[in-house]
Short mmCIF file of N, CA and C in Angstrom, two decimals:
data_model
loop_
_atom_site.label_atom_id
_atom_site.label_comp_id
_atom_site.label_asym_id
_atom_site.label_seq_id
_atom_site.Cartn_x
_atom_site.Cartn_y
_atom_site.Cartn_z
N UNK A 714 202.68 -9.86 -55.62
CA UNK A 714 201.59 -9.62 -54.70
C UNK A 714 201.03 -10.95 -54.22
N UNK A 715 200.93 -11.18 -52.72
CA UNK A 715 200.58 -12.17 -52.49
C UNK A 715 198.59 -12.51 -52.74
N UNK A 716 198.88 -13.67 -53.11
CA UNK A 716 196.75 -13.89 -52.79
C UNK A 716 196.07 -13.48 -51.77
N UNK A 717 195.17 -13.19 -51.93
CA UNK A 717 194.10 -12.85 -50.73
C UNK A 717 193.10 -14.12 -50.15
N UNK A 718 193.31 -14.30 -48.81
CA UNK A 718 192.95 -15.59 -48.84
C UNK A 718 191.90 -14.89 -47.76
N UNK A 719 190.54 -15.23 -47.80
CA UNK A 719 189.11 -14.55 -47.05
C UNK A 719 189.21 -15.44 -46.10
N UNK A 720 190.02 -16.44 -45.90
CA UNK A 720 189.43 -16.80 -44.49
C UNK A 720 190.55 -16.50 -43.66
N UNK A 721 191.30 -15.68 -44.07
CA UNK A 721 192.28 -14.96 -42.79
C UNK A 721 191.61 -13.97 -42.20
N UNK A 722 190.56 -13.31 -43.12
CA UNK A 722 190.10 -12.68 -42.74
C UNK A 722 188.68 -12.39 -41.86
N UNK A 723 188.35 -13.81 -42.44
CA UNK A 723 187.45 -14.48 -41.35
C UNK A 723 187.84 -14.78 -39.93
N UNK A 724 189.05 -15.00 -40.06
CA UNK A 724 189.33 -15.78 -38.78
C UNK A 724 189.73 -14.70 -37.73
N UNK A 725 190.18 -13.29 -38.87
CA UNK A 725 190.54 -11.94 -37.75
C UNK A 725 188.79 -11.75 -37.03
N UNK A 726 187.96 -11.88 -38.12
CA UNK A 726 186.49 -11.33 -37.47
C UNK A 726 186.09 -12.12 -36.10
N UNK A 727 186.74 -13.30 -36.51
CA UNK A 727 186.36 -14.49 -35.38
C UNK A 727 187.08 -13.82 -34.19
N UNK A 728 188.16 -13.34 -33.94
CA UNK A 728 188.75 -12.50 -33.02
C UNK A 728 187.81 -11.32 -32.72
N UNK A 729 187.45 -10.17 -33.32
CA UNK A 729 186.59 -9.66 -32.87
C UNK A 729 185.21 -9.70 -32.55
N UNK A 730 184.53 -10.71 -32.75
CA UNK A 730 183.26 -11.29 -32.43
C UNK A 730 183.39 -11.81 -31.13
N UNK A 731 184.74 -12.39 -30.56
CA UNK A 731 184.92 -12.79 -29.61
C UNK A 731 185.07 -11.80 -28.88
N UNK A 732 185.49 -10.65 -28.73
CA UNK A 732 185.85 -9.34 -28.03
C UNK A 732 184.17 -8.77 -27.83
N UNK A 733 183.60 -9.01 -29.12
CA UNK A 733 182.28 -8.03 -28.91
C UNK A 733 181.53 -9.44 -27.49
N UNK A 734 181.55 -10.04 -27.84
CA UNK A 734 180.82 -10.88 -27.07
C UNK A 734 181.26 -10.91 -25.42
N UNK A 735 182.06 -10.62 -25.18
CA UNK A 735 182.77 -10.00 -23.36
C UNK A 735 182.59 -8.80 -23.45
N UNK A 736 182.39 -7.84 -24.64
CA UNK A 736 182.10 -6.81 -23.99
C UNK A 736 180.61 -6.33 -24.18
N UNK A 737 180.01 -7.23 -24.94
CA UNK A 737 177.91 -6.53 -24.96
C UNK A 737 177.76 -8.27 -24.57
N UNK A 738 177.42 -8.30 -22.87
CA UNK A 738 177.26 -9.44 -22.20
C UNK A 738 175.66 -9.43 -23.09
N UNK A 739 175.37 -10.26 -22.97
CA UNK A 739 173.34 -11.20 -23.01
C UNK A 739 173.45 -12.42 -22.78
N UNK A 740 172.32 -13.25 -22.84
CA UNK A 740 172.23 -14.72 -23.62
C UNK A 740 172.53 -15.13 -24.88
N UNK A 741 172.51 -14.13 -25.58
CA UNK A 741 172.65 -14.54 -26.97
C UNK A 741 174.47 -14.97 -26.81
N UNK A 742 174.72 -13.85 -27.18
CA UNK A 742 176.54 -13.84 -26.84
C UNK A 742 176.77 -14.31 -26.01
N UNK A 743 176.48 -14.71 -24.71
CA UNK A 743 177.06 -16.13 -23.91
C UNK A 743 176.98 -17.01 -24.31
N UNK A 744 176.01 -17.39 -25.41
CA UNK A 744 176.02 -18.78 -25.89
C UNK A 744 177.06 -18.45 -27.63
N UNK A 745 177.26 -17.66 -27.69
CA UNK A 745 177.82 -17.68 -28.94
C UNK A 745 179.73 -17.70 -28.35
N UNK A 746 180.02 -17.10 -27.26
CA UNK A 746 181.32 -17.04 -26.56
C UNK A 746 181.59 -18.18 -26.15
N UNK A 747 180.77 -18.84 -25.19
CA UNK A 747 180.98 -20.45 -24.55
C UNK A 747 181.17 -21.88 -25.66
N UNK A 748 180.68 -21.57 -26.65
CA UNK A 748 180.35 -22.19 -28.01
C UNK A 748 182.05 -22.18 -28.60
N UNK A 749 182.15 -20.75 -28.38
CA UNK A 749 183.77 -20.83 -28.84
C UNK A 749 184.91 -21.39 -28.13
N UNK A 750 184.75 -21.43 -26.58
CA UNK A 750 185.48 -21.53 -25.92
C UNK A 750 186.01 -23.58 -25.49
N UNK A 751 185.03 -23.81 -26.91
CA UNK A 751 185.00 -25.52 -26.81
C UNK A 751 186.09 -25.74 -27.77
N UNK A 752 186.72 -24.56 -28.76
CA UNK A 752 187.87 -24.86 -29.76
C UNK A 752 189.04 -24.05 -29.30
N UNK A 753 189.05 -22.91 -28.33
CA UNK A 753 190.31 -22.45 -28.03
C UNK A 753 190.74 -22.87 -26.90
N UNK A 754 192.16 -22.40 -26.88
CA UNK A 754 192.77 -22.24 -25.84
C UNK A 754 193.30 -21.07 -25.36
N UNK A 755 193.32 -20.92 -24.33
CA UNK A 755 193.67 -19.31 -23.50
C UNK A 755 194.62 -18.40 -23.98
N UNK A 756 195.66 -19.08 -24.39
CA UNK A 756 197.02 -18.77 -25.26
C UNK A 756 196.36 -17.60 -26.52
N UNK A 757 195.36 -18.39 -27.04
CA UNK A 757 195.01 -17.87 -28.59
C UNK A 757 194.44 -16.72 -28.04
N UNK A 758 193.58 -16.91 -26.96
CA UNK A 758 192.61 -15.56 -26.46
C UNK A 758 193.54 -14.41 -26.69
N UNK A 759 194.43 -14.87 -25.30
CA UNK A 759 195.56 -13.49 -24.98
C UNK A 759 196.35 -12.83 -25.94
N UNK A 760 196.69 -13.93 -26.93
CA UNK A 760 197.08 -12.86 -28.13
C UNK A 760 196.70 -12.75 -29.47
N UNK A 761 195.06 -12.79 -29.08
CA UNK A 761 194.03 -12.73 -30.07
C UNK A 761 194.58 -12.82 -31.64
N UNK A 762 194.77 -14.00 -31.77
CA UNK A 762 195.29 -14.77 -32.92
C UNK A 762 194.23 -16.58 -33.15
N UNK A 763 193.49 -16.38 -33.86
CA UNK A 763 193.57 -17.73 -34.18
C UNK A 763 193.32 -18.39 -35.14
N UNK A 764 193.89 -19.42 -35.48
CA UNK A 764 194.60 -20.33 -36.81
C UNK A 764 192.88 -20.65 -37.47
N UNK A 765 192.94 -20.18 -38.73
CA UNK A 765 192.34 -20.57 -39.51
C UNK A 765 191.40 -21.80 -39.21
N UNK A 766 191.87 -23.00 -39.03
CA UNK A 766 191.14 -24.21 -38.97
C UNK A 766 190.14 -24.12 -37.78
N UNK A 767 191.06 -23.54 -36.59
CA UNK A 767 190.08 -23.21 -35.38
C UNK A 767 189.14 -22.27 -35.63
N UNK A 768 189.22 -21.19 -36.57
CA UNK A 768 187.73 -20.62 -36.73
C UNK A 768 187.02 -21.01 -37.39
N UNK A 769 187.29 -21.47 -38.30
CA UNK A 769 186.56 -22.64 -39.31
C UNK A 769 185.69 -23.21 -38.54
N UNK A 770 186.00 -24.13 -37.36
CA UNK A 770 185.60 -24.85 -36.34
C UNK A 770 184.07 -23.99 -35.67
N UNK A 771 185.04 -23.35 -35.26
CA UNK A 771 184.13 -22.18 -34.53
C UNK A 771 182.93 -21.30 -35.08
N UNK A 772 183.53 -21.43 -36.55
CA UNK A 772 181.80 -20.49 -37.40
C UNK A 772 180.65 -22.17 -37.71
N UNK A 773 181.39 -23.07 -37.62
CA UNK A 773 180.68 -24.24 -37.96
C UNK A 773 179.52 -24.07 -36.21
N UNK A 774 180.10 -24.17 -35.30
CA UNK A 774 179.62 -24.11 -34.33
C UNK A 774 178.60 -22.55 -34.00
N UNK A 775 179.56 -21.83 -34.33
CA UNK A 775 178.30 -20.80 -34.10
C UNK A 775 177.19 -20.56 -35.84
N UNK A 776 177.05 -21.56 -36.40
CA UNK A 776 176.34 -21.75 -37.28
C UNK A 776 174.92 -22.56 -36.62
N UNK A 777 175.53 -23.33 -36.12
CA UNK A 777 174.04 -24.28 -35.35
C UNK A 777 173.66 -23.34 -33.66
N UNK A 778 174.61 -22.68 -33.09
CA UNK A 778 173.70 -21.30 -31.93
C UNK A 778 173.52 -20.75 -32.82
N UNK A 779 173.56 -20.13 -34.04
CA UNK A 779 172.45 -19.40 -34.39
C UNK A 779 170.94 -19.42 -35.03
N UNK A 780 171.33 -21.25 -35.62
CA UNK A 780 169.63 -21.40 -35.65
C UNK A 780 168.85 -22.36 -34.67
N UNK A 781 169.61 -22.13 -33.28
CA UNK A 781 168.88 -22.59 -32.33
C UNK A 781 168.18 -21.38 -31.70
N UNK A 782 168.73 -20.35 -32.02
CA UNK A 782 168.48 -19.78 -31.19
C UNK A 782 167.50 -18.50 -31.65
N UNK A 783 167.58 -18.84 -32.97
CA UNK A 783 166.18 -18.08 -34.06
C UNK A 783 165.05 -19.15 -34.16
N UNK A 784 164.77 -20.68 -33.44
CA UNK A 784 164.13 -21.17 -33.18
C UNK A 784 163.20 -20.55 -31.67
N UNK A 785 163.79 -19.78 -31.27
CA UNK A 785 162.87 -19.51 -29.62
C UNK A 785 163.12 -17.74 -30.14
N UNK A 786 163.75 -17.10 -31.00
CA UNK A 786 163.65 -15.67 -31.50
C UNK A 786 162.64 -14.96 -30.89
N UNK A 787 161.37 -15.56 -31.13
CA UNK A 787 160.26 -14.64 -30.40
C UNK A 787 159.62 -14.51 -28.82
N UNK A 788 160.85 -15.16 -28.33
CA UNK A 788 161.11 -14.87 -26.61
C UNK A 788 162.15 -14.47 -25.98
N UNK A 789 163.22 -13.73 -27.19
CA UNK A 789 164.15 -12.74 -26.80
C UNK A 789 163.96 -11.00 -26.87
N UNK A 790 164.61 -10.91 -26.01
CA UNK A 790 164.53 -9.36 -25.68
C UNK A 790 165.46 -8.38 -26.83
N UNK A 791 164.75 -7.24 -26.53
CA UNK A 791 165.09 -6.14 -28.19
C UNK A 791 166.01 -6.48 -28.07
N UNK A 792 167.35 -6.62 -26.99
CA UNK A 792 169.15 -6.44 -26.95
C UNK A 792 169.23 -7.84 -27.29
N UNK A 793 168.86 -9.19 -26.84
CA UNK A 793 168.98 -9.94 -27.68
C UNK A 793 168.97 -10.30 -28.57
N UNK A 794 167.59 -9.60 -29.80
CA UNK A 794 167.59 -9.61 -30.95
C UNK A 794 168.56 -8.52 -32.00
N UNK A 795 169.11 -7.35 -31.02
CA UNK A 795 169.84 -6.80 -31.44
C UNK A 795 171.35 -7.68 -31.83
N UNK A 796 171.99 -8.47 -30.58
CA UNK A 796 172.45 -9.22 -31.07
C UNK A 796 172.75 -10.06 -31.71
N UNK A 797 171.36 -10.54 -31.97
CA UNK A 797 171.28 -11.87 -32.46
C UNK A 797 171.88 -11.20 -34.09
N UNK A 798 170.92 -9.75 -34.46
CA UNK A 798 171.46 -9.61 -36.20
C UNK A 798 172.57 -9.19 -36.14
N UNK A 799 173.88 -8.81 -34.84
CA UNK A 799 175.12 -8.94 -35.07
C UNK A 799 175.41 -9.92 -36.05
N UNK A 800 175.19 -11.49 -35.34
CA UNK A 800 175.11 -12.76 -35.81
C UNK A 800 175.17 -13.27 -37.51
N UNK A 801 174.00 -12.36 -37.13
CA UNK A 801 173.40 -12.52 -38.48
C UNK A 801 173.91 -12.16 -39.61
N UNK A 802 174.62 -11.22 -39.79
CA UNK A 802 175.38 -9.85 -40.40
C UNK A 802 176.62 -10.64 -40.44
N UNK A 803 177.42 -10.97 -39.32
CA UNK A 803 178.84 -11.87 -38.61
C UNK A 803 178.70 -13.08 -39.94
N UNK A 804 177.88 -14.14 -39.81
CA UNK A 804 177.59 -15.10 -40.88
C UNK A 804 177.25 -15.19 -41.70
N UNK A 805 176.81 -13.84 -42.57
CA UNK A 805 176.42 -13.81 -43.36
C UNK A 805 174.83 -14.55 -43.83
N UNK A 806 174.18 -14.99 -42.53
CA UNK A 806 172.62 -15.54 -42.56
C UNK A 806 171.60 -15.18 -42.53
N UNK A 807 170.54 -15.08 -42.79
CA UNK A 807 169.42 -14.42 -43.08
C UNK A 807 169.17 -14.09 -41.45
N UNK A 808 168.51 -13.10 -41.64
CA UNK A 808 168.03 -12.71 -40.23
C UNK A 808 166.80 -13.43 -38.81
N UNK A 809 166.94 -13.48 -37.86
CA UNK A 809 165.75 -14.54 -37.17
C UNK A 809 164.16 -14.34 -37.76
N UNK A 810 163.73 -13.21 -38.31
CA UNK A 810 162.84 -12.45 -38.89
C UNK A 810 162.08 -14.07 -40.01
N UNK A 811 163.64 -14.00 -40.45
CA UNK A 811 163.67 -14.56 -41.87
C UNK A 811 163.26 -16.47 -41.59
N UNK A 812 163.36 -16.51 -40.74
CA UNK A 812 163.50 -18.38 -40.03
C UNK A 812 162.07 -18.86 -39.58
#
């Protein structure tokens, strides 16, 4: 039986976080999508695959949009904050509530 290695499985979530984020448009998720789009390339999009190190990359990055953006929390809208505890939930980080 092979090991279970959690950040393959991280890196599948990183694929669907990216999907949720084109498909429930806001501010929040534009800045959490554009954020990503500084470590991929188009290739990886289209066949929603990407290598470990690049999500690595990418939760590092959407680690700092998310506490920028629980810094101004109390001038986002319910669907933004709805998103935002996607985020929150996604990284395993305390909630904007919590900041």
């Amino acid at each position: 039986m092979r090991d279970y290695d959690p950040r393959v499985s991280f890196a599948q979530k990183v694929v669907v976080a990216i999907h949720y984020t084109r498909e429930q448009r806001s501010h929040v998720n534009d800045v959490f999508y554009f954020s990503s789009l500084k470590h991929l390339d188009k290739a990886y999009l289209d066949a929603n695959i990407i290598p470990i190190d690049i999500a690595e990359k990418i939760r590092e990055g959407w680690v700092e949009c998310y506490k920028s953006i629980c810094q101004e929390s109390f001038s986002l809208s319910d669907k933004a904050k709805k998103h935002l505890r996607f985020w929150s939930e996604l990284l395993t980080l305390p909630n904007e509530s919590m900041h």
